[in-house]
């Protein structure tokens, strides 16, 4: 098996990586090189494609792809801040507020709009204070970018109005779901909302977003097979699996990712338990020699012995839940494919050690770079920096054009495609930069000099940033603070309301609680009641949780 001996070869090379060292000076030079890559692509988009969604780098023009709202500009906004360009961040944030209108008659992907637009606006909102934007009163629990994120998310909510609570794949931003819309959507399209929608609910106090995301997750969880697996496409009305192949790649990937990252962001043990149960089935039925194959969801029999480039996020996720040895071995397999072609083909036959017909492209995806970032943070092994340098060299040599960076149509002959996806600036460049900047504030452990204090007394920037699947970082400290203040305000309203009630109604109200009272989440204790510690206590400020490795996921309740 061709892929087998390559994996063994790179196992030896990676195993001896401890002798490979990059100096601080070398890493600074590489960061400057990555910045140059970003601005070549970014300026080409502004000069040739704006206000279209994406740049076409071979013809030096633009095209709308996911909805006609200057998608690349939204997706790249927080990358500007990551690279330290506060001035351009401020300019673009104002430009988006003045020019983007989501009240349009356009069919949009619910999944892509959520991760790119809602996620991008949320991240930019939370980072805007660091960028020097003058905050409005109540920030981070209020602000123009947050209102934009909530506006577009509300336009996605009609997609969740199904008999199961699992969303349709497409929604018209003006008219809602078309009567002719198919009920079939992919697993990731159902289970990739808990980060953005929970963040919205906890920042704004509007609980409908988190409720919709959790309802969809619970419905999807109930459909798993008798061996604990889910398929990759489901009918959201009938709950019947239409495509029963399963793996960790396309159609499933970010569902698994969000169970782990949602458990960290929200301090939610139930989400982590869901992932761990899936992981046991995945390890039992799909893992072979640290590759992950595609199998039939009910029988566990192999259906496709292929590696998909989207699976390359998996080693990074493994590191977050403490499976560092498995993460390292799987990364070695994936790195061997990169070295073979100078990029990851969309599909790679593990048995044949080569590309799969009609799946030979590499659209400059970020997933393997993302995993390298996590593994370098976990191990300090500079071999992952060498991979990052390899990625830079490959992209520069193969994909660079006078008008940006083009997707690779075929990794065998390096022919190019006339498209630069917005995720190249949102994810690929960002993860490359963060890989070579271990002291970046997004990696921070809550050092006092990096803290910010928001308008509600919130402590922000104290560590524990969670990246959504489009690499938009979310600050858990802001979510905790805003939801805490929202509970306090609700409690005060409840007290004032009770004081305003006529005295003759007091007895009847206390004897017969209303439905609203029974559902209240007030933190006030009743007479004689003792406060109990929840299974996962909310972190106190400053927020000390980290994107940790070796299983150190949740804050210590002590």
XYZ file of C-alpha atoms in Angstrom:
558
model
C 0.000 0.000 0.000
C 1.660 3.199 -1.201
C 0.176 5.409 1.518
C 1.398 2.921 4.139
C 5.122 3.226 3.417
C 4.815 7.012 3.130
C 3.245 7.124 6.585
C 6.078 5.001 7.994
C 8.663 7.247 6.321
C 7.166 10.395 7.805
C 6.702 8.719 11.164
C 10.478 8.421 11.299
C 11.067 11.978 10.139
C 8.520 13.459 12.532
C 9.709 11.312 15.381
C 13.125 12.917 15.065
C 11.721 16.428 14.832
C 13.059 17.490 18.210
C 16.324 18.603 16.594
C 14.574 20.993 14.206
C 14.355 24.526 15.620
C 13.146 27.840 14.238
C 14.645 30.939 15.841
C 12.501 33.877 16.916
C 14.040 35.901 14.103
C 13.108 33.244 11.538
C 9.564 33.062 12.833
C 9.218 36.844 12.654
C 10.382 36.733 9.032
C 7.831 34.037 8.228
C 5.057 36.081 9.858
C 5.947 39.017 7.635
C 5.805 36.708 4.636
C 2.328 35.515 5.657
C 1.206 39.125 6.005
C 2.423 39.798 2.478
C 0.381 36.822 1.248
C -2.702 38.180 2.989
C -2.392 41.689 1.560
C -1.705 40.397 -1.953
C -4.999 38.491 -1.807
C -6.936 41.093 0.182
C -5.947 44.073 -1.948
C -6.647 42.078 -5.103
C -10.168 41.420 -3.808
C -10.720 45.101 -3.002
C -9.304 46.282 -6.328
C -10.960 43.720 -8.593
C -13.894 42.011 -6.876
C -15.511 44.137 -4.161
C -18.508 44.291 -3.534
C -18.964 40.771 -4.929
C -18.633 37.818 -2.558
C -15.403 36.403 -3.949
C -12.410 37.164 -6.146
C -11.812 35.315 -9.404
C -7.993 35.420 -9.465
C -7.418 34.238 -13.035
C -9.682 36.821 -14.697
C -9.213 39.548 -12.052
C -12.909 40.099 -11.389
C -15.531 39.056 -8.848
C -18.530 36.803 -8.419
C -21.362 36.277 -5.940
C -21.396 32.795 -4.481
C -23.079 32.493 -1.089
C -25.546 35.373 -1.025
C -24.196 38.666 -2.401
C -23.107 40.385 0.802
C -19.397 41.090 0.214
C -18.621 37.793 1.878
C -14.834 37.965 1.619
C -14.843 41.312 3.447
C -16.929 39.899 6.322
C -14.869 36.710 6.489
C -11.539 38.567 6.473
C -12.477 41.277 8.992
C -11.156 39.585 12.131
C -8.021 38.457 10.257
C -7.145 42.134 9.876
C -7.182 42.437 13.648
C -5.205 39.205 14.082
C -2.494 40.671 11.817
C -2.526 43.920 13.800
C -4.162 46.239 11.252
C -6.550 48.129 13.518
C -7.012 51.023 11.109
C -8.296 48.861 8.257
C -10.442 46.867 10.712
C -12.155 50.090 11.794
C -12.655 51.229 8.196
C -14.138 47.921 7.043
C -16.353 47.543 10.111
C -17.885 50.950 9.350
C -18.136 50.128 5.647
C -20.040 46.905 6.322
C -22.477 48.686 8.629
C -23.148 51.306 5.949
C -23.412 49.056 2.887
C -24.513 45.507 3.744
C -28.246 44.821 3.836
C -29.448 41.286 4.554
C -33.042 42.121 3.635
C -32.653 40.735 0.120
C -34.474 38.269 -2.108
C -31.678 35.709 -2.305
C -31.427 32.014 -1.502
C -28.640 31.417 1.016
C -27.018 28.347 2.507
C -28.077 28.194 6.153
C -24.816 26.472 7.108
C -22.433 28.725 5.182
C -24.223 31.934 6.162
C -24.012 30.932 9.797
C -20.336 30.006 9.951
C -19.053 32.771 7.654
C -21.403 35.719 8.175
C -22.859 35.250 11.661
C -19.552 33.886 12.943
C -17.510 36.606 11.263
C -19.677 39.432 12.593
C -19.759 37.975 16.110
C -15.992 37.630 16.214
C -15.434 41.139 14.860
C -17.885 42.504 17.431
C -16.046 40.833 20.313
C -12.628 41.937 19.032
C -13.666 45.490 18.167
C -12.593 46.892 21.521
C -9.083 45.582 21.012
C -9.102 47.200 17.557
C -9.725 50.616 19.064
C -13.373 50.930 17.994
C -15.272 53.280 20.304
C -17.744 50.982 22.095
C -21.353 51.903 22.599
C -22.804 51.709 26.112
C -23.336 48.091 27.138
C -20.615 46.581 24.940
C -19.917 43.649 24.616
C -23.592 42.890 25.268
C -24.579 45.421 22.595
C -23.095 46.919 19.454
C -23.727 47.448 15.726
C -21.862 44.344 14.525
C -23.716 42.245 17.101
C -27.033 43.625 15.820
C -26.011 42.746 12.257
C -25.179 39.182 13.350
C -28.530 38.851 15.119
C -30.337 40.275 12.086
C -28.951 37.712 9.678
C -29.402 34.873 12.193
C -33.093 35.729 12.527
C -33.407 35.323 8.780
C -32.030 31.793 9.165
C -34.504 30.783 11.887
C -37.389 29.928 9.502
C -35.225 27.043 8.254
C -35.569 25.424 11.695
C -39.369 25.310 11.483
C -39.566 21.622 10.618
C -41.318 18.720 12.299
C -37.987 17.589 13.763
C -36.434 20.960 14.547
C -33.544 20.118 12.221
C -33.082 22.920 9.664
C -33.494 22.973 5.912
C -30.275 23.535 4.010
C -31.368 26.694 2.181
C -33.480 29.690 3.110
C -34.510 32.813 1.238
C -33.409 35.776 3.326
C -36.542 37.744 2.397
C -39.244 35.100 1.967
C -38.165 32.216 4.195
C -38.100 28.586 3.088
C -39.418 27.859 -0.391
C -42.352 25.397 -0.564
C -40.280 23.393 -3.040
C -37.138 23.265 -0.876
C -35.742 19.761 -0.415
C -35.956 18.320 3.094
C -32.628 16.535 2.688
C -29.581 18.155 4.268
C -26.199 17.011 5.508
C -25.393 16.155 9.108
C -23.037 19.111 9.498
C -25.806 21.348 8.159
C -27.912 20.291 11.158
C -25.310 20.223 13.917
C -23.122 23.286 13.272
C -24.984 26.100 15.032
C -24.408 25.710 18.759
C -21.378 28.052 18.882
C -22.771 31.003 16.950
C -26.386 30.712 18.079
C -25.508 30.230 21.765
C -23.124 33.172 21.572
C -25.915 35.310 20.129
C -28.367 34.269 22.821
C -25.946 34.866 25.657
C -24.750 38.209 24.340
C -28.193 39.588 23.466
C -30.460 37.778 25.915
C -32.628 36.472 23.037
C -32.899 32.765 23.812
C -34.553 31.683 20.547
C -31.178 31.151 18.844
C -29.704 28.762 21.398
C -33.036 26.940 21.719
C -33.122 26.292 17.968
C -29.527 25.029 17.903
C -30.028 22.722 20.888
C -33.303 21.353 19.547
C -31.563 20.467 16.281
C -28.707 18.775 18.150
C -31.076 16.705 20.269
C -33.095 15.645 17.230
C -29.935 14.580 15.399
C -28.640 12.717 18.442
C -31.854 10.674 18.571
C -31.291 9.348 15.038
C -27.959 7.601 15.585
C -27.743 3.939 14.671
C -27.644 0.930 16.970
C -23.831 0.989 16.772
C -23.705 4.672 17.668
C -23.076 6.316 14.277
C -24.902 8.869 12.132
C -25.067 9.054 8.345
C -24.156 12.052 6.206
C -27.527 13.187 4.768
C -30.904 13.131 6.488
C -34.509 14.071 5.698
C -35.262 16.735 8.312
C -39.015 16.133 8.125
C -39.149 12.335 8.296
C -35.873 11.888 10.260
C -34.891 9.136 7.817
C -31.285 8.776 6.736
C -30.965 9.282 2.988
C -27.180 8.698 2.793
C -25.966 6.121 5.296
C -22.212 6.324 4.688
C -20.433 7.880 7.641
C -16.973 9.125 8.516
C -15.326 12.209 9.962
C -15.160 14.175 6.699
C -17.489 16.026 4.351
C -21.079 16.269 5.552
C -20.260 15.208 9.130
C -17.050 16.988 10.163
C -18.125 20.212 11.873
C -20.956 18.471 13.758
C -18.337 16.530 15.701
C -16.159 19.638 16.001
C -18.994 21.693 17.516
C -19.809 19.096 20.160
C -16.276 19.472 21.528
C -15.923 23.225 21.071
C -19.473 23.848 22.303
C -18.713 21.880 25.459
C -15.726 24.150 26.127
C -17.337 27.457 25.180
C -20.542 26.776 27.121
C -19.056 24.581 29.893
C -21.564 21.917 28.838
C -20.839 18.352 29.936
C -23.743 16.932 27.899
C -22.173 18.051 24.616
C -18.848 16.507 25.575
C -20.567 13.247 26.529
C -22.229 13.158 23.111
C -18.877 13.534 21.385
C -17.181 10.912 23.551
C -19.896 8.395 22.732
C -19.523 9.121 19.015
C -15.755 8.902 19.340
C -15.953 5.400 20.790
C -17.963 4.264 17.767
C -15.665 6.128 15.366
C -12.594 4.463 16.857
C -14.254 1.038 16.806
C -15.611 1.083 13.262
C -13.788 3.652 11.122
C -10.141 3.820 12.302
C -7.574 1.669 10.525
C -3.833 2.316 11.059
C -4.678 5.854 12.187
C -6.584 6.563 8.972
C -10.352 7.054 9.212
C -12.394 5.282 6.556
C -16.024 5.631 5.533
C -18.379 2.903 6.731
C -22.061 1.958 6.655
C -23.713 3.573 9.677
C -25.717 0.488 10.729
C -23.246 -2.319 9.986
C -19.852 -0.654 10.287
C -18.679 -2.218 7.017
C -16.200 -0.200 4.932
C -17.803 1.605 1.989
C -15.038 4.048 0.958
C -11.372 3.521 1.925
C -10.575 7.177 1.242
C -9.129 10.156 3.063
C -10.932 13.444 2.448
C -9.096 16.732 2.883
C -11.855 18.024 5.178
C -10.911 15.279 7.650
C -7.614 17.037 8.356
C -9.234 19.009 11.206
C -9.397 15.779 13.229
C -5.880 15.750 14.771
C -6.491 19.236 16.159
C -9.788 18.106 17.666
C -8.130 14.996 19.107
C -5.601 17.203 20.868
C -8.401 19.194 22.503
C -9.909 16.086 24.113
C -6.583 14.689 25.252
C -5.822 12.051 22.595
C -2.464 13.561 21.750
C -0.757 10.328 20.664
C -3.550 9.525 18.227
C -3.517 13.094 16.944
C 0.203 12.951 16.191
C -0.041 9.650 14.329
C -3.014 10.747 12.239
C -1.330 14.039 11.389
C 1.672 12.088 10.129
C -0.561 10.199 7.693
C -2.121 13.395 6.386
C 1.232 15.171 6.122
C 2.498 12.318 3.927
C -0.277 13.089 1.436
C 0.605 16.782 1.446
C 4.239 15.977 0.703
C 3.173 13.774 -2.189
C 1.251 16.541 -3.997
C 2.090 19.906 -2.424
C -1.479 20.082 -1.114
C -4.329 17.843 -0.033
C -6.573 16.489 -2.803
C -10.252 16.486 -1.912
C -10.263 12.659 -1.969
C -7.250 10.352 -1.585
C -7.454 6.558 -2.003
C -5.715 5.003 0.983
C -5.458 1.587 -0.684
C -4.036 2.929 -3.945
C -2.001 5.784 -2.487
C -3.267 8.267 -5.067
C -6.011 10.742 -5.910
C -9.605 9.735 -6.635
C -11.044 10.503 -10.081
C -12.813 13.907 -10.254
C -11.720 14.723 -6.693
C -8.185 15.913 -7.432
C -8.618 19.569 -6.476
C -7.197 21.566 -3.554
C -9.155 24.795 -2.909
C -6.510 26.092 -0.444
C -8.280 24.540 2.540
C -7.010 25.297 6.072
C -7.741 22.106 8.013
C -4.262 20.560 8.145
C -2.746 23.939 9.022
C -5.333 24.276 11.793
C -4.305 20.905 13.222
C -0.622 21.888 13.003
C -1.387 24.998 15.061
C -3.061 22.993 17.823
C -0.358 20.314 17.834
C 2.464 22.837 17.976
C 0.745 24.469 20.941
C 0.403 21.043 22.552
C 3.886 19.677 21.911
C 6.217 22.541 21.051
C 7.595 20.317 18.270
C 8.989 22.543 15.527
C 8.190 19.881 12.951
C 4.742 21.469 12.795
C 6.393 24.784 11.960
C 8.268 23.018 9.162
C 4.933 21.826 7.808
C 3.653 25.407 7.988
C 6.646 26.585 5.984
C 6.028 23.771 3.481
C 2.440 24.990 3.127
C 3.572 28.561 2.503
C 6.072 27.425 -0.120
C 3.475 25.255 -1.881
C 0.784 27.945 -1.966
C 3.215 30.610 -3.161
C 4.697 28.402 -5.861
C 1.518 26.767 -7.140
C -1.400 29.127 -6.485
C -0.133 32.708 -6.623
C -1.404 34.809 -9.526
C -1.128 38.537 -10.309
C -4.631 38.938 -8.797
C -4.492 36.789 -5.679
C -4.307 33.043 -4.999
C -6.212 30.515 -7.085
C -7.656 27.181 -6.029
C -5.809 24.183 -7.433
C -8.000 22.334 -9.904
C -5.776 19.252 -10.010
C -2.949 18.532 -7.569
C -1.316 16.154 -10.062
C -0.423 18.822 -12.642
C -1.166 21.960 -10.563
C -3.679 23.398 -13.001
C -5.610 26.248 -11.401
C -9.282 27.092 -10.965
C -10.673 30.614 -11.246
C -11.763 30.961 -7.626
C -10.394 32.211 -4.312
C -12.754 31.107 -1.550
C -13.304 33.554 1.308
C -11.966 30.974 3.762
C -8.472 31.467 2.332
C -8.323 34.835 4.133
C -10.542 33.842 7.060
C -8.877 30.520 7.908
C -5.823 29.492 5.898
C -3.891 32.725 6.355
C -5.079 33.170 9.948
C -4.027 29.702 11.083
C -0.685 30.032 9.308
C -0.025 33.308 11.111
C -1.087 31.958 14.504
C 1.060 28.859 13.990
C 4.128 31.107 13.752
C 3.061 33.520 16.515
C 2.911 31.503 19.754
C 2.764 34.720 21.812
C -0.350 36.027 20.036
C -3.144 37.199 22.327
C -5.490 34.560 20.877
C -3.201 31.937 22.436
C -3.108 33.868 25.715
C -3.594 32.366 29.142
C -5.250 35.409 30.649
C -2.258 37.579 31.502
C -3.365 40.839 33.069
C -1.887 43.039 30.374
C -4.196 41.515 27.774
C -7.464 41.980 29.649
C -10.153 44.393 28.564
C -13.061 45.632 30.655
C -16.341 46.116 28.828
C -19.222 48.423 29.569
C -20.939 45.884 31.833
C -17.790 45.326 33.880
C -17.022 42.287 31.726
C -13.476 40.999 31.579
C -12.558 40.122 27.995
C -9.427 38.750 26.389
C -8.571 36.612 29.418
C -7.956 33.445 27.413
C -9.900 30.462 26.213
C -10.879 31.735 22.750
C -12.873 29.176 20.765
C -12.577 29.173 16.966
C -15.702 28.361 15.005
C -15.344 26.158 11.941
C -14.525 29.237 9.829
C -11.715 30.218 12.270
C -13.672 33.098 13.827
C -12.614 33.336 17.505
C -15.264 33.716 20.209
C -14.465 34.965 23.714
C -16.190 32.841 26.395
C -15.656 35.559 29.003
C -18.011 37.886 27.126
C -20.700 35.216 26.882
C -20.489 34.466 30.582
C -20.563 38.124 31.559
C -23.490 39.132 29.349
C -25.602 36.124 30.321
C -24.813 36.816 33.994
C -25.981 40.428 33.681
C -29.050 39.325 31.732
C -30.030 36.995 34.592
C -29.541 39.793 37.095
C -31.703 42.154 35.028
C -34.396 39.474 34.691
C -34.325 38.888 38.434
C -34.719 42.614 39.059
C -37.644 42.782 36.619
C -39.264 39.808 38.382
C -38.891 41.527 41.761
C -40.276 44.823 40.488
C -43.155 43.013 38.816
C -43.999 41.121 41.988
C -43.975 44.351 44.001
C -46.368 45.941 41.539
C -48.944 43.112 41.838
C -52.059 43.757 43.989
C -51.687 42.204 47.433
C -54.894 40.145 47.108
C -53.291 38.124 44.307
C -50.242 37.125 46.339
C -51.700 33.949 47.872
C -53.149 32.636 44.645
C -49.909 33.309 42.809
C -47.802 31.529 45.409
C -50.121 28.539 45.500
C -50.462 28.184 41.727
C -47.293 29.136 39.894
C -47.784 30.261 36.336
C -46.081 28.538 33.448
C -43.761 31.518 33.084
C -42.822 31.308 36.775
C -42.091 27.587 36.530
C -39.754 28.217 33.636
C -37.985 31.151 35.298
C -34.247 30.954 35.529
C -34.032 33.452 38.404
C -30.994 32.936 40.599
C -32.833 34.157 43.733
C -33.125 31.494 46.470
C -36.376 30.716 48.203
C -36.567 30.845 52.035
C -34.762 27.852 53.501
C -33.308 26.824 50.136
C -29.566 26.172 49.872
C -27.500 26.944 46.819
C -26.241 23.824 45.037
C -23.186 23.626 42.849
C -24.005 22.710 39.238
C -22.109 19.811 37.609
C -20.131 22.356 35.584
C -19.891 25.651 37.403
C -19.702 28.861 35.419
C -16.182 30.262 35.472
C -15.604 33.375 37.514
C -13.802 36.394 36.132
C -11.109 36.444 34.970
C -11.989 33.567 32.707
C -9.211 31.005 33.077
C -10.302 28.155 30.803
C -8.030 27.359 27.878
C -8.129 25.496 24.627
C -6.124 22.932 26.497
C -4.624 19.603 25.597
C -4.302 16.396 27.578
C -7.953 16.563 28.503
C -7.788 19.727 30.633
C -10.991 21.062 29.119
C -13.183 22.382 31.918
C -12.385 24.896 34.604
C -11.797 23.598 38.083
C -15.000 24.253 40.082
C -12.849 24.950 43.125
